[in-house]
Coordinates of C-alpha atoms in Angstrom, one line a residue:
Chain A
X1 CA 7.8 -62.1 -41.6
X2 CA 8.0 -59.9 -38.3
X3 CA 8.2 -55.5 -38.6
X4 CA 9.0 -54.2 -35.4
X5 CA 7.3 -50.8 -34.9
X6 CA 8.2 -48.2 -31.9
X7 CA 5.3 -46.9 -30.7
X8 CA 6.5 -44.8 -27.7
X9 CA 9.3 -43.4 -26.6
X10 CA 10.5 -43.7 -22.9
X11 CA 8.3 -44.8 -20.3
X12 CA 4.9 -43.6 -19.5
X13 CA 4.0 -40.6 -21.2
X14 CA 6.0 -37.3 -21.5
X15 CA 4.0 -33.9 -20.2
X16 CA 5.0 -30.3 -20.9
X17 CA 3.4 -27.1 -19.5
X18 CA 1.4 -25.6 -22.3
X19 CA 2.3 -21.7 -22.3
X20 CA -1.5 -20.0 -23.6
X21 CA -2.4 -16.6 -24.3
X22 CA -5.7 -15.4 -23.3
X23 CA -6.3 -11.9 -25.3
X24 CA -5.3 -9.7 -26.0
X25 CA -8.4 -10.1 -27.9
X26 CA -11.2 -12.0 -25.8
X27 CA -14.5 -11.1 -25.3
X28 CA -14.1 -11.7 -21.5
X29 CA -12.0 -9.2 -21.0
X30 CA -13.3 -6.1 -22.1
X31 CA -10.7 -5.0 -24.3
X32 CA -7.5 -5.8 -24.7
X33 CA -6.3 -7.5 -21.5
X34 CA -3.4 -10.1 -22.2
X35 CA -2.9 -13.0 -20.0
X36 CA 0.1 -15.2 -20.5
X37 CA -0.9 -18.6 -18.7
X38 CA 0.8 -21.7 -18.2
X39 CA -1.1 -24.6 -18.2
X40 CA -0.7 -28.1 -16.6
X41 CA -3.6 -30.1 -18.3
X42 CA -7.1 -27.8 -17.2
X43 CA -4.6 -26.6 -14.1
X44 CA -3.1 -23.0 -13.9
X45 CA 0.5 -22.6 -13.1
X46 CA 1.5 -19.1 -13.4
X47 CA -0.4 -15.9 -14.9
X48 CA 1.1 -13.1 -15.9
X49 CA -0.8 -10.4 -17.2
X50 CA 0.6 -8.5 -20.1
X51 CA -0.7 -4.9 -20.2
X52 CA -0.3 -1.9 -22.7
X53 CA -2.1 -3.2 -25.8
X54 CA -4.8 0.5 -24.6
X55 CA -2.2 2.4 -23.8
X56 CA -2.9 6.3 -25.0
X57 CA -0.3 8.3 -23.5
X58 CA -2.8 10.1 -21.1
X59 CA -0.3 11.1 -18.2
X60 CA 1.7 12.4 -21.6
X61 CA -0.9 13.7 -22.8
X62 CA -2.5 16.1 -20.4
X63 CA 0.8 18.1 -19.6
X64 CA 0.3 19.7 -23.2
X65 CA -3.6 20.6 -22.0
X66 CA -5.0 23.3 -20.1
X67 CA -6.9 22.0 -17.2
X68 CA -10.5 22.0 -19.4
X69 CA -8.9 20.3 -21.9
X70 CA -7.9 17.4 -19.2
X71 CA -11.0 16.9 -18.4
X72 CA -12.1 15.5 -21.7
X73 CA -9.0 13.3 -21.5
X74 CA -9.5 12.2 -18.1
X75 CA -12.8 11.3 -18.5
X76 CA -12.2 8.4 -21.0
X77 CA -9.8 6.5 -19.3
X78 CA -12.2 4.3 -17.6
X79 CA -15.2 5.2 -19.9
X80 CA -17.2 3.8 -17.6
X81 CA -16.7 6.0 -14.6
X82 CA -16.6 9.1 -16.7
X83 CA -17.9 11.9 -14.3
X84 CA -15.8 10.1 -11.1
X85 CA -12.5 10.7 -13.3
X86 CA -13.5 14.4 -14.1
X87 CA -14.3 14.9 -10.1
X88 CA -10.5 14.0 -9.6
X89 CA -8.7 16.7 -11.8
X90 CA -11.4 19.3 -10.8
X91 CA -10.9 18.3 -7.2
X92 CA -7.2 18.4 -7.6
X93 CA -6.6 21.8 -9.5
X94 CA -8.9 23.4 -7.6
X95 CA -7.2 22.3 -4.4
X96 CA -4.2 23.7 -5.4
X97 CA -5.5 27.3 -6.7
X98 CA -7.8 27.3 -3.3
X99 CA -11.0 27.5 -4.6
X100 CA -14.0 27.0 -2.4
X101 CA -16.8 25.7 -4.9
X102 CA -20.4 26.3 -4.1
X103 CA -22.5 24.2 -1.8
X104 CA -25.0 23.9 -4.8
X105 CA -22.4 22.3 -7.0
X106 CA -20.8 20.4 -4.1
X107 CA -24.0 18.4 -3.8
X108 CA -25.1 18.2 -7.4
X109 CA -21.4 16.4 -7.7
X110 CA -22.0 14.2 -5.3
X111 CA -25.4 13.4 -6.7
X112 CA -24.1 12.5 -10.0
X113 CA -21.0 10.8 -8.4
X114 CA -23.4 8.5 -6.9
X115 CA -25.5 8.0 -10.2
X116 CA -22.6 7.5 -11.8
X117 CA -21.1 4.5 -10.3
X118 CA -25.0 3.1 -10.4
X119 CA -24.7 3.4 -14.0
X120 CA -21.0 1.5 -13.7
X121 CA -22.4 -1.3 -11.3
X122 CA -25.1 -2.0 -13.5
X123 CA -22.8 -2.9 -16.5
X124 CA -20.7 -5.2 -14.5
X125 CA -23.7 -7.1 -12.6
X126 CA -25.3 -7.5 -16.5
X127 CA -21.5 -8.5 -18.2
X128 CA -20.3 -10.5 -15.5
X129 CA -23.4 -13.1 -15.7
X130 CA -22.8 -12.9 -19.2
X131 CA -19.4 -14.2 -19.2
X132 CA -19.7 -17.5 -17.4
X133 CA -23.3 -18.1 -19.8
X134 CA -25.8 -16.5 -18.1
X135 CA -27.1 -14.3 -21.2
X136 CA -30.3 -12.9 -19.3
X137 CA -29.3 -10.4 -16.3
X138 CA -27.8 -8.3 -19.0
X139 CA -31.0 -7.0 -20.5
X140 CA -32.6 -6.4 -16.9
X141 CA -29.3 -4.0 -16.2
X142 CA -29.5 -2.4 -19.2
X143 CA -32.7 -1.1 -18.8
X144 CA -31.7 0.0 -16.0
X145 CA -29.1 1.8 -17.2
X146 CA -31.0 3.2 -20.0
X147 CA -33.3 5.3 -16.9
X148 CA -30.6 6.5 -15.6
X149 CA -28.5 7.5 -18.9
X150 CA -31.3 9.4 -19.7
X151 CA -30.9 11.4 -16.4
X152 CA -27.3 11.8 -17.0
X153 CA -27.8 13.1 -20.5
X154 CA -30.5 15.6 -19.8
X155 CA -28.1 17.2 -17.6
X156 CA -25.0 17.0 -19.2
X157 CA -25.8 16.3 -23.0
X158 CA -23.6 12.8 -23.1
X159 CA -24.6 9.2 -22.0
X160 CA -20.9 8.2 -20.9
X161 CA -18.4 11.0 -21.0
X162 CA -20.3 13.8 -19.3
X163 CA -18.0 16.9 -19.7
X164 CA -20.1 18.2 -16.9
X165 CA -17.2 19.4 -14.3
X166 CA -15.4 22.4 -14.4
X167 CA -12.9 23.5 -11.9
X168 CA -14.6 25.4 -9.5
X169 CA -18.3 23.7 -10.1
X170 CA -20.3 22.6 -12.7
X171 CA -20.5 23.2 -16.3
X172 CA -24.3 25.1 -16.1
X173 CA -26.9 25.0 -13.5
X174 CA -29.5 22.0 -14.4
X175 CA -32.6 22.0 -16.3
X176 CA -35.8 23.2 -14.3
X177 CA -37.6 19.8 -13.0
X178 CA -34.5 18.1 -13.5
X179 CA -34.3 16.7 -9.9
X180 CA -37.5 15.7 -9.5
X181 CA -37.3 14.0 -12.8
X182 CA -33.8 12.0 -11.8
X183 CA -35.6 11.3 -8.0
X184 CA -38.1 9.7 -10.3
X185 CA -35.9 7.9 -12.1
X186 CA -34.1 6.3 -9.4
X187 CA -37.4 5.4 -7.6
X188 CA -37.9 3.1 -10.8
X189 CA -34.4 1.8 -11.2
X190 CA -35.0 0.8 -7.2
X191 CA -38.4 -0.4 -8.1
X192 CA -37.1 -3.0 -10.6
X193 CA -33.8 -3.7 -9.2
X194 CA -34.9 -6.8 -7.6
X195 CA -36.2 -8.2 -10.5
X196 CA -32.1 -8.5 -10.9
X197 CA -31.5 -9.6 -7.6
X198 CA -33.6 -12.4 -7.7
X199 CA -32.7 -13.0 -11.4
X200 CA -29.0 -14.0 -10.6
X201 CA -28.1 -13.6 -6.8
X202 CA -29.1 -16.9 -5.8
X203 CA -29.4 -19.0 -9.0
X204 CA -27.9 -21.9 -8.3
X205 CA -25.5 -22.2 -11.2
X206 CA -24.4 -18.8 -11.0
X207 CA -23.5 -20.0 -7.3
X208 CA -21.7 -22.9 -8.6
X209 CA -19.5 -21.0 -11.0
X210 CA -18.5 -18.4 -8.1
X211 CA -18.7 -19.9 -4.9
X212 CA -15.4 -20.2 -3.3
X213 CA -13.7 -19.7 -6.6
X214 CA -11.2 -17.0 -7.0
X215 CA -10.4 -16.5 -2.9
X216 CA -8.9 -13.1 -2.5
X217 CA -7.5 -12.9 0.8
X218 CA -7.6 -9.1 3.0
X219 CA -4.0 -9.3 3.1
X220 CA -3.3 -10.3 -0.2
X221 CA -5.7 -7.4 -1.4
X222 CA -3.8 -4.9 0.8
X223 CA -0.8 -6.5 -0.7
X224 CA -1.7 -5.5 -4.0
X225 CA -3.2 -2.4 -3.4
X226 CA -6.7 -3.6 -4.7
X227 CA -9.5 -1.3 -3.8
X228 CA -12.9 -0.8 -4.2
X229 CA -15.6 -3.4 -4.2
X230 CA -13.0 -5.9 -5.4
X231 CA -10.8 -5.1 -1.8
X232 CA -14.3 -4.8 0.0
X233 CA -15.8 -8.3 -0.8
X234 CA -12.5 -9.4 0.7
X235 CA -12.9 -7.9 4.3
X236 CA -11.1 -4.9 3.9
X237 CA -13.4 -2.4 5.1
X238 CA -12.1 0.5 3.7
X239 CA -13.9 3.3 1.3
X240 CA -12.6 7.1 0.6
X241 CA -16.4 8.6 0.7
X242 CA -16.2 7.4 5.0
X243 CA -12.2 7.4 5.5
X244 CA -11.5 10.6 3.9
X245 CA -14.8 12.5 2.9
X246 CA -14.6 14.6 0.0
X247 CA -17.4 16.3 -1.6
X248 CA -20.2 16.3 0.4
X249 CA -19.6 12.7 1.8
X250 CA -18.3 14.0 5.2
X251 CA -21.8 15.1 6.2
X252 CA -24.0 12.1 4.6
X253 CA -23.4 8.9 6.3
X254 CA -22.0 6.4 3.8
X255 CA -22.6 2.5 4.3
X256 CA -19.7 0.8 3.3
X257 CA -20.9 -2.6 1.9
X258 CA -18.2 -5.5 2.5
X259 CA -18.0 -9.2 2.7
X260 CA -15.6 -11.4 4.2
X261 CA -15.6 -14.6 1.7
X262 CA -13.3 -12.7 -0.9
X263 CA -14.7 -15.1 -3.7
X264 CA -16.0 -14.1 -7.3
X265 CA -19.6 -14.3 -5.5
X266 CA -19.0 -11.9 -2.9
X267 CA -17.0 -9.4 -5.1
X268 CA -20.5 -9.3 -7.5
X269 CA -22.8 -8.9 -4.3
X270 CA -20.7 -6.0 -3.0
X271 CA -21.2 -4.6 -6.5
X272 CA -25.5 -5.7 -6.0
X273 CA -25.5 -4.4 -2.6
X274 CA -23.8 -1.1 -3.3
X275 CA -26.0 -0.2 -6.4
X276 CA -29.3 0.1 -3.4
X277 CA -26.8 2.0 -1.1
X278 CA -25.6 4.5 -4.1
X279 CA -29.3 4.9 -5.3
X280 CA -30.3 6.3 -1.6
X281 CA -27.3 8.3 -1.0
X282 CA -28.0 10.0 -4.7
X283 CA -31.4 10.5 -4.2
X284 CA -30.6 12.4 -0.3
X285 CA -28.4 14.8 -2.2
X286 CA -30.8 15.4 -4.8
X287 CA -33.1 16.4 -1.9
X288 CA -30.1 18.7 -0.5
X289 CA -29.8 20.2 -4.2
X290 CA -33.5 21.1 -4.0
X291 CA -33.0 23.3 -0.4
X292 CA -29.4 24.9 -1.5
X293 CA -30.0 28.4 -3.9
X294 CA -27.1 29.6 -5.7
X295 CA -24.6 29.3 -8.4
X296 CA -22.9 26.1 -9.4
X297 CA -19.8 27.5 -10.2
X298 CA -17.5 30.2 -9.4
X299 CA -16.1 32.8 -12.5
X300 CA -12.8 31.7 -13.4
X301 CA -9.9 33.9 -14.9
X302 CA -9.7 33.6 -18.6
X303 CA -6.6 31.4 -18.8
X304 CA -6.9 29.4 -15.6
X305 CA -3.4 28.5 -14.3
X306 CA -2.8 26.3 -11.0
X307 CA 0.0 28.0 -9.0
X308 CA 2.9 26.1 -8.3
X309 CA 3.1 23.3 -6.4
X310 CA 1.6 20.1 -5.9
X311 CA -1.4 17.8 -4.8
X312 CA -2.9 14.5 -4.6
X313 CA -6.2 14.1 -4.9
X314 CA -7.6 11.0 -4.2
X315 CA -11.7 9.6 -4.9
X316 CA -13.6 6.3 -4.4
X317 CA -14.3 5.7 -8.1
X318 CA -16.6 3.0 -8.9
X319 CA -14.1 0.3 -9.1
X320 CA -11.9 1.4 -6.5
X321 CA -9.4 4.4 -5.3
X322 CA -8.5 6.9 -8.4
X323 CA -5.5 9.5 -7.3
X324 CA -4.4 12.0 -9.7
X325 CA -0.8 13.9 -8.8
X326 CA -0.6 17.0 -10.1
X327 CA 2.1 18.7 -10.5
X328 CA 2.1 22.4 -11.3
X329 CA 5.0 24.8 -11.7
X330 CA 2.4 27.8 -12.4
X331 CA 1.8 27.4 -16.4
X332 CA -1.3 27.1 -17.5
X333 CA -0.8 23.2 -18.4
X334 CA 0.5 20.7 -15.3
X335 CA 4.2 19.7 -15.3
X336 CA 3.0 16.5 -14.8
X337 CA -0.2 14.8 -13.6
X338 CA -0.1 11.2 -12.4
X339 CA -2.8 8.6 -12.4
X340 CA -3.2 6.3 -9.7
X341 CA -6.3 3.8 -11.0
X342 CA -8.1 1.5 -9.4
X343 CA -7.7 -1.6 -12.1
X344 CA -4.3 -1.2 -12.6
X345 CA -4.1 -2.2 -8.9
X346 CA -6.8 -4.9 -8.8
X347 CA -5.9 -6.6 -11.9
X348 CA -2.1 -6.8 -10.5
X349 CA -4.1 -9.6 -7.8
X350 CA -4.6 -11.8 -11.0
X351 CA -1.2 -13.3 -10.6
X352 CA -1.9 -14.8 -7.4
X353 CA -5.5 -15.2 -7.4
X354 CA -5.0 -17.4 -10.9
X355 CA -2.6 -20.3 -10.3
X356 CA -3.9 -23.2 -8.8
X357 CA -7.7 -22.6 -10.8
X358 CA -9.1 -24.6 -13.8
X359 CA -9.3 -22.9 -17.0
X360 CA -13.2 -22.8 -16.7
X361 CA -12.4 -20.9 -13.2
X362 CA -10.7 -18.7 -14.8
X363 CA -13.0 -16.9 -16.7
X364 CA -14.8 -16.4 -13.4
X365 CA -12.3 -14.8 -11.6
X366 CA -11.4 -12.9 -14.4
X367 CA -15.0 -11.1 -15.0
X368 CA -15.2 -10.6 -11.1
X369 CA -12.3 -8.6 -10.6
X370 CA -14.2 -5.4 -12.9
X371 CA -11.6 -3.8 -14.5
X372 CA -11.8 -1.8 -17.6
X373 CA -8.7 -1.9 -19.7
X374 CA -8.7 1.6 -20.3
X375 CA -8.5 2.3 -16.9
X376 CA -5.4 -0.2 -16.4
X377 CA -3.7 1.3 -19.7
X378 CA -4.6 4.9 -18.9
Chain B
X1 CA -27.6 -23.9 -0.5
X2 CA -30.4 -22.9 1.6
X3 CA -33.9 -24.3 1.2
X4 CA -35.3 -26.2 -1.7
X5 CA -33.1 -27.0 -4.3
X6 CA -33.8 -25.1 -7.6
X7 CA -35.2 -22.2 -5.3
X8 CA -32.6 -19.8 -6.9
X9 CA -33.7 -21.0 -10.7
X10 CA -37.3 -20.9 -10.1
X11 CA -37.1 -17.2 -8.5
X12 CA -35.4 -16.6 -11.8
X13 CA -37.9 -17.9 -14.1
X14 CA -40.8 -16.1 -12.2
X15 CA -38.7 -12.9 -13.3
X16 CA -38.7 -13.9 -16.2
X17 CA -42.5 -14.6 -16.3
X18 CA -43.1 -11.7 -15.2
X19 CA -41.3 -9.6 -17.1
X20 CA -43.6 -11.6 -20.1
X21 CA -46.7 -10.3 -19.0
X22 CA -45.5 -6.7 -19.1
X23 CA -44.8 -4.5 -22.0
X24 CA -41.5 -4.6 -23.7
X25 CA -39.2 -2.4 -22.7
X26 CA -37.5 -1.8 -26.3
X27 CA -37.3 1.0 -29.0
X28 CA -37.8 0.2 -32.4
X29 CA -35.2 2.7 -33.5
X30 CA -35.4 3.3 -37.0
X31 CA -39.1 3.4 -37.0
X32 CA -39.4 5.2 -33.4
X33 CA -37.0 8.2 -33.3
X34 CA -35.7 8.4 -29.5
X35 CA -36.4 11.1 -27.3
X36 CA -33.3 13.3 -27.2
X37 CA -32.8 16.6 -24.6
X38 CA -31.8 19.9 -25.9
X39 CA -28.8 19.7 -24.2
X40 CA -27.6 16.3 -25.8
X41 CA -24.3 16.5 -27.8
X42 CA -25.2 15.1 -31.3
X43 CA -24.1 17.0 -33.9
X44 CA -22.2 20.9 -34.1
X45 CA -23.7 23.4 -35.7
X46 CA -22.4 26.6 -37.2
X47 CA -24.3 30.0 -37.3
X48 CA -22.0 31.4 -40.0
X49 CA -23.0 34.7 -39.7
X50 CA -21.9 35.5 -36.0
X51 CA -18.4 33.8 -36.6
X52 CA -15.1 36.7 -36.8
X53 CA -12.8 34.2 -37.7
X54 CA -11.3 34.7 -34.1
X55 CA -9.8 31.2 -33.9
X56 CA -10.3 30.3 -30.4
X57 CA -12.3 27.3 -31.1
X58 CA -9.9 25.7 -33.2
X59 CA -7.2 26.6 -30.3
X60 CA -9.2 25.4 -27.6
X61 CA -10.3 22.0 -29.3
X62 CA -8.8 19.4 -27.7
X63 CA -7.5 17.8 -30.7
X64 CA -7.3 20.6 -32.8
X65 CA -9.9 19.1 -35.5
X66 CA -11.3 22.5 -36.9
X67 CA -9.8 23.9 -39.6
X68 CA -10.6 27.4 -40.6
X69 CA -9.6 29.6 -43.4
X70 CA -10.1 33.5 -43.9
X71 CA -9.0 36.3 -45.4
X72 CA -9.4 39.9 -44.7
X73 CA -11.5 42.5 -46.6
X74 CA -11.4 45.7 -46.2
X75 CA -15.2 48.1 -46.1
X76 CA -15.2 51.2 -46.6
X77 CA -17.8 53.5 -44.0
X78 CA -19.3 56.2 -45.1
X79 CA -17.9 59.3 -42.9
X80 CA -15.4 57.3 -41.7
X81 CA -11.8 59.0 -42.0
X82 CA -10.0 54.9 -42.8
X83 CA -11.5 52.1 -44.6
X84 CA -11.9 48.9 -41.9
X85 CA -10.7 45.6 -42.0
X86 CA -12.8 43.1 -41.8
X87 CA -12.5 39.4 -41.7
X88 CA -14.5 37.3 -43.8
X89 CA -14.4 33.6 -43.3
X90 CA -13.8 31.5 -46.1
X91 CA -14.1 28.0 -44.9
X92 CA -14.7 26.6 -41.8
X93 CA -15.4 22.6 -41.2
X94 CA -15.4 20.0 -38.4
X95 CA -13.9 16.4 -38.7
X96 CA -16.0 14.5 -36.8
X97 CA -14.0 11.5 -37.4
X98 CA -11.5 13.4 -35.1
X99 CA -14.1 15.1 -32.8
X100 CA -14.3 14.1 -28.9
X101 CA -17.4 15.7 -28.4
X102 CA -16.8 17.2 -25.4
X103 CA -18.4 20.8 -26.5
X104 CA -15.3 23.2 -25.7
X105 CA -15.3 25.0 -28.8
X106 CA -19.0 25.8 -28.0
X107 CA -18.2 27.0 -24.4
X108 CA -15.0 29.0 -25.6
X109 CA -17.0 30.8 -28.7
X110 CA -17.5 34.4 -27.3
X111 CA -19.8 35.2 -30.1
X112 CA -22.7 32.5 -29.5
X113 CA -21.4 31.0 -32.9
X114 CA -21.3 27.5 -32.3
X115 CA -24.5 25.4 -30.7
X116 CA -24.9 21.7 -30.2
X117 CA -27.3 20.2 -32.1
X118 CA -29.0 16.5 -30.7
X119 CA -29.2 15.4 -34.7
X120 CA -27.1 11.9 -34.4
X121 CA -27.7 10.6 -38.0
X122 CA -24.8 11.4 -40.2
X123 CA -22.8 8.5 -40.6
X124 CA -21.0 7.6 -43.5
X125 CA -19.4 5.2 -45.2
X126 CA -16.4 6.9 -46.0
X127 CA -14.7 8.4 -42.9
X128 CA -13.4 11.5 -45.2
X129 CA -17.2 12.3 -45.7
X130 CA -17.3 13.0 -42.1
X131 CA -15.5 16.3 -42.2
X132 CA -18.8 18.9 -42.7
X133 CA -17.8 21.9 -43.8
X134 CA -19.2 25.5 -43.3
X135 CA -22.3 25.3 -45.9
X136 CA -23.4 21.7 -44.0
X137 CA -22.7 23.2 -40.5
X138 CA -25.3 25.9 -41.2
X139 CA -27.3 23.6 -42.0
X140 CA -27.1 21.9 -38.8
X141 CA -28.2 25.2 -37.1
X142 CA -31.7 24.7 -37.9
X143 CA -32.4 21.8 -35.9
X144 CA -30.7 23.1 -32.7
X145 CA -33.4 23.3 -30.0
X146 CA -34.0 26.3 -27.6
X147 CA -31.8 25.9 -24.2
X148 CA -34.0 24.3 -21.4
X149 CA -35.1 26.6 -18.7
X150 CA -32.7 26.6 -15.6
X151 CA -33.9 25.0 -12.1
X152 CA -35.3 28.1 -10.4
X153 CA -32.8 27.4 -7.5
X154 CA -29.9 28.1 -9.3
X155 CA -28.6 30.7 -11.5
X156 CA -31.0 31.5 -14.4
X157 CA -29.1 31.4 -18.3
X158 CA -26.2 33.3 -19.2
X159 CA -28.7 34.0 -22.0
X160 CA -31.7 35.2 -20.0
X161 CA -29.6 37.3 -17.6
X162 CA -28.0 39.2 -20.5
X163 CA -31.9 39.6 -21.7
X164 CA -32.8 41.2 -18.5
X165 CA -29.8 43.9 -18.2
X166 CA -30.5 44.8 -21.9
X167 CA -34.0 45.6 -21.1
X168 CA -33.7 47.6 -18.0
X169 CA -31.2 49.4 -20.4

């Protein structure tokens, strides 16, 4: 007795696109990115990033706040370029009420502008190694870190949302010994960065994993509106602190690190590179500070109200150009305030920097292009 | 790559030999308390007695997580023609579950009633727990540290400069 069994349907064998979600919980993402990918086999067809999941309302939110009250708000957004974000709305409103802030502050800004996106760099160049398995890096730029949070908080009081700007200056004049103390402080971060240079920069599977993965061409960073050290690593020379000084950037000369390969390696050695350029422009203003007498911040009126009009106000944050449009029909609060962020507009590149990659690829690209999702939420 | 292979990897490994030979970098935290600056925002503290109840902390917070109660009292001055009103605060608490610690209730005190305190170690299991109120705030006030001196090249403290114009008074 015979039993006929089917076995298979059809001829050869029947393939569908897998549709996968990557988040909106994954530890690569730092926070709650979403990424709805469809898969051929290991093979990336589309990507479409899903954002929101972080979204707080802060455009919403800050047009029921006085202009100190922004500042709190601003600064979380992307927490880890807290004192960049407050330099925005400072810069902004006091643009638009036209007030000149003192030298003194003007370079003690700068100063901590600079520390600041050390203190940013360093967490992407120890998470990034971390994400595609290289677990050690992370401890070198944390200690790093830790030097220069230190710094940060003797002056300010926080570790990563400063509360240190005001509009017209500073919040209060530093500690005595404080500069010497950071200029110390940066000597040893600059002292020991190498030890992550040579920990990762080179290492063979790290070059493996990034090497001509993740190709981000200039025009398709223009295209996007990607800036920063993301738009940088791709050729496109561009950089607020030269193009447009603000601050005190127009007399310093600013190096603008760039690279031309546009790949997941060159996007972490802009970010290397610029951590020893930030260190020495901080460090020059910190010797300015010490030559400059005077106040660090002018006396406001007790209920400070931008007159009306408007203003953009544009800065090289960390991770790339940070705009803030305010909008003031005299009241003490803005009519509206607009945030232009700089991972909103890099992480935008994922959909066509991802198709055509490998899943392992993927997480690659996706740690290189340092965002914070905070930052892309607002 | 350039060179020998396994360059990159061995450069990494004499790091990491390196780093061996020296001290550890690490804290033992609960057994070695950190190093905290005066200025560093840990912990509110209330000096009771120099509050007036005028509110403008609880306006100015950010997300409006004071809460303050009072009621008014009235003294009566010997010589004086009226008895005077007074107010007299009844309770006054924080929700640091809700606080942003960004130190504008501090800055918008006119009566030096608030301070920040660099005391970190109040957490709770229950989030309701973190509300202090008025008699735990004061409490706080004892462990606030004097204000650092100011870098001689700026502006000395609001505090010092009132000092000076009392004295030549």
């Amino acid at each position: 007795m015979t039993r006929e069994v089917v076995v298979g349907t059809g001829t050869g064998l029947d393939t569908a696109d897998m549709v996968l979600n990557i988040g909106p919980q994954h530890p690569s993402t730092h926070g709650v990115l979403r990424l709805k990918l469809v898969l051929d086999g290991e093979r990336v067809i589309s990507c479409e990033p899903i954002i929101g999941y972080m979204h707080r309302g802060a455009e919403k939110l800050f047009e029921v706040r006085d202009y100190r009250q922004i500042i709190v708000l601003a600064n979380r957004h992307d927490w880890l370029s807290a004192f960049a974000n407050e330099l925005g709305v400072a810069l902004a409103v006091e643009r638009l009420m036209g007030i000149e802030v003192p030298e003194r502050a003007v370079w003690l800004r700068t100063a901590l502008a600079e520390l600041n996106r050390v203190l940013n760099h360093l967490m992407f160049l120890g998470s990034y190694p971390l994400e595609i398995g290289a677990i050690t890096p992370v401890f070198y730029a944390f200690r790093e870190r830790e030097t220069l949070q230190t710094i940060m908080e003797e002056v300010s009081g926080g570790r990563m949302h400063y509360m240190f700007n005001r509009v017209g200056g500073l919040k209060e004049e530093v500690p005595a010994g404080w500069t010497r103390r950071a200029r110390a402080a940066i000597g040893e971060v600059r002292r020991r960065l190498p030890d992550l240079d040579n920990l990762i920069r080179r290492n063979e599977i790290f070059l493996a994993r990034t090497v001509g993965v993740g190709v981000l061409t200039a025009e398709q960073a223009a295209a996007y509106g990607a800036s920063g050290p993301v738009a940088r690593a791709s050729g496109l020379d561009f950089d607020l602190r030269r193009d447009e000084p603000y601050l005190a950037y127009g007399s310093l000369s600013v190096p603008v690190v760039t690279r031309q390969e546009g790949d997941c390696h060159a996007r972490f050695e802009c970010l290397l590179d610029q951590v020893f350029v930030s260190l020495d422009l901080a460090e020059t203003c910190l010797e300015r500070v010490d030559q400059i007498s005077g106040p660090v911040n002018v006396r406001l009126p007790k209920v400070v109200k931008a007159p009306e009009g408007h203003t953009y106000a544009w800065t090289e944050n960390p991770l790339g150009i940070n705009g803030y449009y305010l909008v003031s029909r005299g009241e003490k609060t803005p009519w509206r305030m607009k945030l232009r962020t700089a991972s909103y507009a890099n992480v935008q590149a994922l959909s066509t920097l991802l198709p055509g990659c490998l899943v392992p690829d993927l997480i690659a690209i996706l740690g290189s292009m340092f965002f914070v999702v905070g930052d892309i939420d607002k | 790559m350039d060179g020998i292979p396994g360059k990159g990897l061995v450069k990494g490994l004499a790091v990491t030999a390196k780093t061996m030979a020296h001290r550890a970098h690490t804290r033992q935290y609960p057994d070695v308390e950190p190093d905290l600056p005066p200025r560093s925002r840990g912990v509110i503290a209330l000096f009771e007695e120099n509050c007036t109840v005028c509110m403008l902390c609880a306006r100015e917070c950010p997300d409006w997580c004071i809460y303050i109660d009072s009621h008014k009292e009235e003294v009566v001055v010997p010589g004086a023609a009226r008895a005077r009103q007074r107010n007299v605060l009844d309770r006054f608490a924080i929700d640091f579950s809700l606080c942003m610690y960004c130190g504008i209730c501090i800055e918008a005190c006119p009566f030096d009633a608030l301070y920040w305190s660099p005391e970190f170690e109040y957490a709770e299991y229950d989030i309701r727990d973190l509300l202090h109120e008025k008699d735990r705030l004061r409490e706080w006030m004892w462990t606030v540290p004097p204000p650092p001196a100011h870098d001689p090249m700026g502006e000395p403290a609001k505090e010092e400069s009132t000092a000076a114009r009392r004295a030549a008074r």
